[in-house]
mmCIF file with all atom_site columns, C-alpha atoms in Angstrom:
data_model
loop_
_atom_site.group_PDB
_atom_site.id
_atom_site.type_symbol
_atom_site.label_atom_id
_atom_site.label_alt_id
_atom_site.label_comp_id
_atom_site.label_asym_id
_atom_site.label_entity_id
_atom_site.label_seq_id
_atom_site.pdbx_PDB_ins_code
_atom_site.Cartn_x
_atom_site.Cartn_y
_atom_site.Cartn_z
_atom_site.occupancy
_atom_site.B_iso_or_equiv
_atom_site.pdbx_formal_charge
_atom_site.auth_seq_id
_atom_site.auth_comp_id
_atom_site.auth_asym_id
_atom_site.auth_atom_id
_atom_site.pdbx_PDB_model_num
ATOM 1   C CA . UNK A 1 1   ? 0.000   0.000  0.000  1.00 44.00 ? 22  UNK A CA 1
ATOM 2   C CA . UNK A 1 2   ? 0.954   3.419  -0.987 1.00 48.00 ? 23  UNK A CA 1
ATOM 3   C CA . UNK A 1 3   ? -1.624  5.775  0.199  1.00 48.00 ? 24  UNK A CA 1
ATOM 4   C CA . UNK A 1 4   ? -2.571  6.612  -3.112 1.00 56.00 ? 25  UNK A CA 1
ATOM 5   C CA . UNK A 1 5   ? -5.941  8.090  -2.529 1.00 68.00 ? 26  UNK A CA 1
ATOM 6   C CA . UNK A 1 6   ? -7.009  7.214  -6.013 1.00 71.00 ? 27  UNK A CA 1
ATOM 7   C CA . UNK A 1 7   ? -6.325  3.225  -5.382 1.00 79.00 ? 28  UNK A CA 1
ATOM 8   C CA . UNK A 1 8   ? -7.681  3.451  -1.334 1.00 89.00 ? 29  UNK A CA 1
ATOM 9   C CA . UNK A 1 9   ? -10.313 1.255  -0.371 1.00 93.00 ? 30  UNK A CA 1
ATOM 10  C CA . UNK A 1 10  ? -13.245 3.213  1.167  1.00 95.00 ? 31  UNK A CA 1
ATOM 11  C CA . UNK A 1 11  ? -14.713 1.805  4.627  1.00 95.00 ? 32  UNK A CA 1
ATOM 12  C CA . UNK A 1 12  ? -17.891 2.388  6.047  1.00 94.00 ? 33  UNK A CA 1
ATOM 13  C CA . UNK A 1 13  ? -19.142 1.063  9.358  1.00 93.00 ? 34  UNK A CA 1
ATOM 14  C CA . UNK A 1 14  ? -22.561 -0.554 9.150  1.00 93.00 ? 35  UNK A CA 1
ATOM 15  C CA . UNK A 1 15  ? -24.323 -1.358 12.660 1.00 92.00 ? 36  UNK A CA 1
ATOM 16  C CA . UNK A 1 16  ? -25.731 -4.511 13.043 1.00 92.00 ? 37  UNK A CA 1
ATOM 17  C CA . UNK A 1 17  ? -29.547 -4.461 13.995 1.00 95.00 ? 38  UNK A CA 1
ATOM 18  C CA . UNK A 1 18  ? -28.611 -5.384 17.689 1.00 94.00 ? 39  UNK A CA 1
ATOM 19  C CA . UNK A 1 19  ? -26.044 -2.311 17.358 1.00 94.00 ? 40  UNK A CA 1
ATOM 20  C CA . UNK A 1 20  ? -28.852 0.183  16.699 1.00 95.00 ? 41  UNK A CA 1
ATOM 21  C CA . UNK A 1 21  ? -31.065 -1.308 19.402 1.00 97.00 ? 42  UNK A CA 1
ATOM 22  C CA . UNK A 1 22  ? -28.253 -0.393 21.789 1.00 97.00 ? 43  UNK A CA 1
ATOM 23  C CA . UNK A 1 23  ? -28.102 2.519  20.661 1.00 96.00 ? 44  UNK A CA 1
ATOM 24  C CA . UNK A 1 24  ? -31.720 3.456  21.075 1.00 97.00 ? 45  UNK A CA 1
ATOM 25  C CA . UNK A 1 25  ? -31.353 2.379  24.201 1.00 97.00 ? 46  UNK A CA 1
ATOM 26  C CA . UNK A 1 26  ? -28.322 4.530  25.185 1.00 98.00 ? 47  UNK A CA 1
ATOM 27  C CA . UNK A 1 27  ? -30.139 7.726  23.684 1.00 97.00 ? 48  UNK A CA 1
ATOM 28  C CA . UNK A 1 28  ? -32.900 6.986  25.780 1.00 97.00 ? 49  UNK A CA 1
ATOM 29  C CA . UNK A 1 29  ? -30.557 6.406  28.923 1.00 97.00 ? 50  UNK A CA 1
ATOM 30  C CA . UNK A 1 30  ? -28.841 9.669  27.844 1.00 96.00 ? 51  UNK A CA 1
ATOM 31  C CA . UNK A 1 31  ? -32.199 11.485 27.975 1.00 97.00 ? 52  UNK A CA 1
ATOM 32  C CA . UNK A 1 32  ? -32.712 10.759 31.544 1.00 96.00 ? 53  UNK A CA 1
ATOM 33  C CA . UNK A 1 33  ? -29.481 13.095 32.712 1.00 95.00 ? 54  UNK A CA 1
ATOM 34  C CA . UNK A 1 34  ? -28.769 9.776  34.722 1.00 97.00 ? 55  UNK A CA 1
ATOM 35  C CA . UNK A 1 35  ? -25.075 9.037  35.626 1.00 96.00 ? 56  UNK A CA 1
ATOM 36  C CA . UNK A 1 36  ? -25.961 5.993  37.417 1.00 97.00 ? 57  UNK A CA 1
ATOM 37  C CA . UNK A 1 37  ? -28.822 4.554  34.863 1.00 98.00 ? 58  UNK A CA 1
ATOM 38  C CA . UNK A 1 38  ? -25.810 4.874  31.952 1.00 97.00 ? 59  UNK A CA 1
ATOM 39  C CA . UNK A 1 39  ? -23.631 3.017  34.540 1.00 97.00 ? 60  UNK A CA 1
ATOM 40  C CA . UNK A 1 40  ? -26.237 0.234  34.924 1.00 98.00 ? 61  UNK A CA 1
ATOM 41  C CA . UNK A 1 41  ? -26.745 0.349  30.907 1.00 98.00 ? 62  UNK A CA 1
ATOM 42  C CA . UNK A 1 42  ? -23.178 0.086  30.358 1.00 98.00 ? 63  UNK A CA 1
ATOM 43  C CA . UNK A 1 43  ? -23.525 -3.466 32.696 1.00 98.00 ? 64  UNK A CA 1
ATOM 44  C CA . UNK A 1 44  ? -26.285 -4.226 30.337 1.00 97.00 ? 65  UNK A CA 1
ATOM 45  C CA . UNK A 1 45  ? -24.749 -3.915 27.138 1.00 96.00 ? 66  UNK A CA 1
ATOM 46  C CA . UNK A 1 46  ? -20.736 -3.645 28.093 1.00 97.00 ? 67  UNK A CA 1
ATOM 47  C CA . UNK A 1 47  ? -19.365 -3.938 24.467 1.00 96.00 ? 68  UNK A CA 1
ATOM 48  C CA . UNK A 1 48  ? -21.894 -1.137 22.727 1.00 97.00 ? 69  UNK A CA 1
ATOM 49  C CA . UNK A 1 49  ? -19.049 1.785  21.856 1.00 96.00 ? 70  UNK A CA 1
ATOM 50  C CA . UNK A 1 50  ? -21.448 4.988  22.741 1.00 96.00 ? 71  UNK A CA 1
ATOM 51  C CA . UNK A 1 51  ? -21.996 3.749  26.609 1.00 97.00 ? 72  UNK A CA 1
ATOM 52  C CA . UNK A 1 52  ? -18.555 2.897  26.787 1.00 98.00 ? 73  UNK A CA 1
ATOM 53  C CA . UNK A 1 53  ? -17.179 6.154  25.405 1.00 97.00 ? 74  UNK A CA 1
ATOM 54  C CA . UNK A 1 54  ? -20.324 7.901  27.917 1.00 97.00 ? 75  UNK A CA 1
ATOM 55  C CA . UNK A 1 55  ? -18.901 5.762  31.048 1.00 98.00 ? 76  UNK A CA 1
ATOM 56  C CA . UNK A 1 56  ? -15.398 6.763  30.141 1.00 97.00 ? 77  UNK A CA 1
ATOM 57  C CA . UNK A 1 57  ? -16.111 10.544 30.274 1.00 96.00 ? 78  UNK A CA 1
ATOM 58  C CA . UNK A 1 58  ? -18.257 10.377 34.117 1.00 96.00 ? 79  UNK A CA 1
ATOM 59  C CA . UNK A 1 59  ? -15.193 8.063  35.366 1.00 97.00 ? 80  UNK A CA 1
ATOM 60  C CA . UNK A 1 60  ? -12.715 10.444 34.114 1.00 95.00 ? 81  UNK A CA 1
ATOM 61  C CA . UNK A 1 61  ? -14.674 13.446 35.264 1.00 95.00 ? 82  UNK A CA 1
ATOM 62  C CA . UNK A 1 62  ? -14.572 11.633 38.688 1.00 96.00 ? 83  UNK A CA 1
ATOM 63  C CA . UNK A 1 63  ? -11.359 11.086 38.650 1.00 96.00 ? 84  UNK A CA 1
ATOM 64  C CA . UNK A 1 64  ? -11.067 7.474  37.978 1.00 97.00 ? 85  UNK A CA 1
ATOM 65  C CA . UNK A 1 65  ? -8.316  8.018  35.118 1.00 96.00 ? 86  UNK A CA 1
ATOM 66  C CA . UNK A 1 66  ? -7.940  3.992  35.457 1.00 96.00 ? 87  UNK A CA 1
ATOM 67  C CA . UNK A 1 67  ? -11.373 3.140  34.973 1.00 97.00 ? 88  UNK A CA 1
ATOM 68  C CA . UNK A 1 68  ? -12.026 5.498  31.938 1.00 97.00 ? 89  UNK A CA 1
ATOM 69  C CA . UNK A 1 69  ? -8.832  4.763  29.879 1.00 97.00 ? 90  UNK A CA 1
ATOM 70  C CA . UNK A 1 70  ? -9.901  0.328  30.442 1.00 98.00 ? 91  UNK A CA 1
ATOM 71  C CA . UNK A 1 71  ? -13.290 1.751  29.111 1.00 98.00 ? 92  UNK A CA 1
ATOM 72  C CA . UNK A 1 72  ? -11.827 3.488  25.886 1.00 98.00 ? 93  UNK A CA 1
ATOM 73  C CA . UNK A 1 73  ? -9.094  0.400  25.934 1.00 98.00 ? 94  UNK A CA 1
ATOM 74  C CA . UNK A 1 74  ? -12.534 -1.679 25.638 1.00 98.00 ? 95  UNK A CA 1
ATOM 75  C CA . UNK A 1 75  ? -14.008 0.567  23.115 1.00 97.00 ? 96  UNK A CA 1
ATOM 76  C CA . UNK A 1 76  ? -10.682 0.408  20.786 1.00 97.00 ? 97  UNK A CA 1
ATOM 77  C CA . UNK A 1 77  ? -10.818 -3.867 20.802 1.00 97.00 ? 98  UNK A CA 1
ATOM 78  C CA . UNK A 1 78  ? -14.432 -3.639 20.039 1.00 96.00 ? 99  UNK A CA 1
ATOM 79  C CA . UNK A 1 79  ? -13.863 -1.466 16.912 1.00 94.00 ? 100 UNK A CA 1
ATOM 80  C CA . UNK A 1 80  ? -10.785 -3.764 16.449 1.00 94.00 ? 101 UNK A CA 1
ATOM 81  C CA . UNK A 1 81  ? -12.863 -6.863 16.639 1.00 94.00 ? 102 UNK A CA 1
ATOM 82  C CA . UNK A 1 82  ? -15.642 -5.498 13.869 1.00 91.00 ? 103 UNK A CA 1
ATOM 83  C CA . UNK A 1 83  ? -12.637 -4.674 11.346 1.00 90.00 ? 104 UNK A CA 1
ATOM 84  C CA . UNK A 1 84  ? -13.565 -5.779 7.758  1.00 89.00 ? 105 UNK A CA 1
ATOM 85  C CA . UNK A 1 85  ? -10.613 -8.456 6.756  1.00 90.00 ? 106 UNK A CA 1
ATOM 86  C CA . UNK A 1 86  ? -9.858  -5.939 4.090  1.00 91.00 ? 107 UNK A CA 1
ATOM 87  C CA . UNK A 1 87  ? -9.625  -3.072 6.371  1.00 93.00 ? 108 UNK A CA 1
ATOM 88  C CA . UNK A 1 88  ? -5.512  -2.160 6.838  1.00 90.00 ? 109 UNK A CA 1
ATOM 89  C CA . UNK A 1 89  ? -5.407  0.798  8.104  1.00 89.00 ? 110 UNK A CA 1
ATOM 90  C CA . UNK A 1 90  ? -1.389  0.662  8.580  1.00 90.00 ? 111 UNK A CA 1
ATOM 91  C CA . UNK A 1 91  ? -0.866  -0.388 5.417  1.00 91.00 ? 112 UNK A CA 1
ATOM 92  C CA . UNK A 1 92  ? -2.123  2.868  4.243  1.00 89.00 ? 113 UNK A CA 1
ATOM 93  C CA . UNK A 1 93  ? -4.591  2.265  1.616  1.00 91.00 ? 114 UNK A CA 1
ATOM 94  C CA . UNK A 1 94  ? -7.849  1.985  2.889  1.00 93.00 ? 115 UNK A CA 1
ATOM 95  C CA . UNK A 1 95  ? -9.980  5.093  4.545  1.00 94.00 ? 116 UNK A CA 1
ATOM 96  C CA . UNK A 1 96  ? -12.600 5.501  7.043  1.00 94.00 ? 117 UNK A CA 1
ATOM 97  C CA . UNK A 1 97  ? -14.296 8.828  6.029  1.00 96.00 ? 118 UNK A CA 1
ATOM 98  C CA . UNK A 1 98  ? -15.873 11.420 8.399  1.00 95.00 ? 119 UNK A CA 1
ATOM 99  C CA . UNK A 1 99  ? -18.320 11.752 6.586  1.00 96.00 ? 120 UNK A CA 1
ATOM 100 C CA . UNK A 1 100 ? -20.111 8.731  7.165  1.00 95.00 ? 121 UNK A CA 1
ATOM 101 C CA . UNK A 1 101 ? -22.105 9.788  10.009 1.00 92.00 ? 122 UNK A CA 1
ATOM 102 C CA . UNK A 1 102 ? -21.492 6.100  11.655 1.00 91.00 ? 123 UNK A CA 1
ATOM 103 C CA . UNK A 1 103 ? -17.357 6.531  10.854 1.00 95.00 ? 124 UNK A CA 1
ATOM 104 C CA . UNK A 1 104 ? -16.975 9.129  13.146 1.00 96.00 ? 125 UNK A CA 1
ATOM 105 C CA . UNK A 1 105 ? -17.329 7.443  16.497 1.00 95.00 ? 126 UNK A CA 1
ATOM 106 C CA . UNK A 1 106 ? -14.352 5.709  15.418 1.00 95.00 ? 127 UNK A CA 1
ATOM 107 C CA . UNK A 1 107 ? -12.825 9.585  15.628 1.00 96.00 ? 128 UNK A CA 1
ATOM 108 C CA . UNK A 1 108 ? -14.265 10.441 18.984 1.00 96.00 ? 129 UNK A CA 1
ATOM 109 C CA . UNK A 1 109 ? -12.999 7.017  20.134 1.00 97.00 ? 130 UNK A CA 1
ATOM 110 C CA . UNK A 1 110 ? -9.039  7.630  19.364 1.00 96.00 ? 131 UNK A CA 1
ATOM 111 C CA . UNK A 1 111 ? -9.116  11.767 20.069 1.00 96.00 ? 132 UNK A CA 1
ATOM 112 C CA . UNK A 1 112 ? -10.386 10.742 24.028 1.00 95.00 ? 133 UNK A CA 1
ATOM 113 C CA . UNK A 1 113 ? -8.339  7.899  23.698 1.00 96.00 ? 134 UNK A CA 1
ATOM 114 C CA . UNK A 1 114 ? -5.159  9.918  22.876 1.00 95.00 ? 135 UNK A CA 1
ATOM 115 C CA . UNK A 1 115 ? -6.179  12.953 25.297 1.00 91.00 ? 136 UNK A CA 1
ATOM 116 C CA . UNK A 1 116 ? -6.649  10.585 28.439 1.00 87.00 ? 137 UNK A CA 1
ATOM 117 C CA . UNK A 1 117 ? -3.126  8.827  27.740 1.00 84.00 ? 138 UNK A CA 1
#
């Protein structure tokens, strides 16, 4: 891979049925102004990337640098897991645009990540 845009292989991240139920569920959570209802969420559905990135910012509001950076640890293997086989992002020839609405969690996840390490 070069990084020639003109030969990069465009990725877009496509929730799964059970992903947008989750997510309906966090909004909903969300709308309550509930710390400890997203807590008990997260408990409910500990792998769903919203909660965890949620979770992460209370804990390290609180304090609890520990606890927030496992959450965003546990947030990065998740989006690790879902990776497309094709999906290389070191090899420099495949991109994950912005502008895909559902792509850019993926950008909130490593800008926390990097500004809590």
């Amino acid at each position: 891979g070069g990084g020639d845009d003109a030969d990069a292989s465009v990725f877009r991240l496509v929730p799964s049925d059970e992903d947008e139920r989750a997510t309906q569920r966090f909004c909903s959570v969300v709308q309550l102004g509930d710390p400890g209802a997203l807590v008990r969420l997260l408990q409910q559905q500990p792998y769903h990337i919203e909660t965890l990135l949620q979770v992460s910012d209370l804990l390290k509001r609180c304090g609890d640098m520990p606890r927030a950076l496992e959450l965003l640890e546990r947030a990065l293997y998740v989006f690790e897991a879902s990776w497309h086989e094709r999906f290389r992002p070191l090899d420099g020839d495949c991109r994950l645009p912005a502008a895909y609405a559902a792509n850019r969690i993926v950008y909130a996840l490593l800008h926390r990540y990097a500004s809590t390490l």
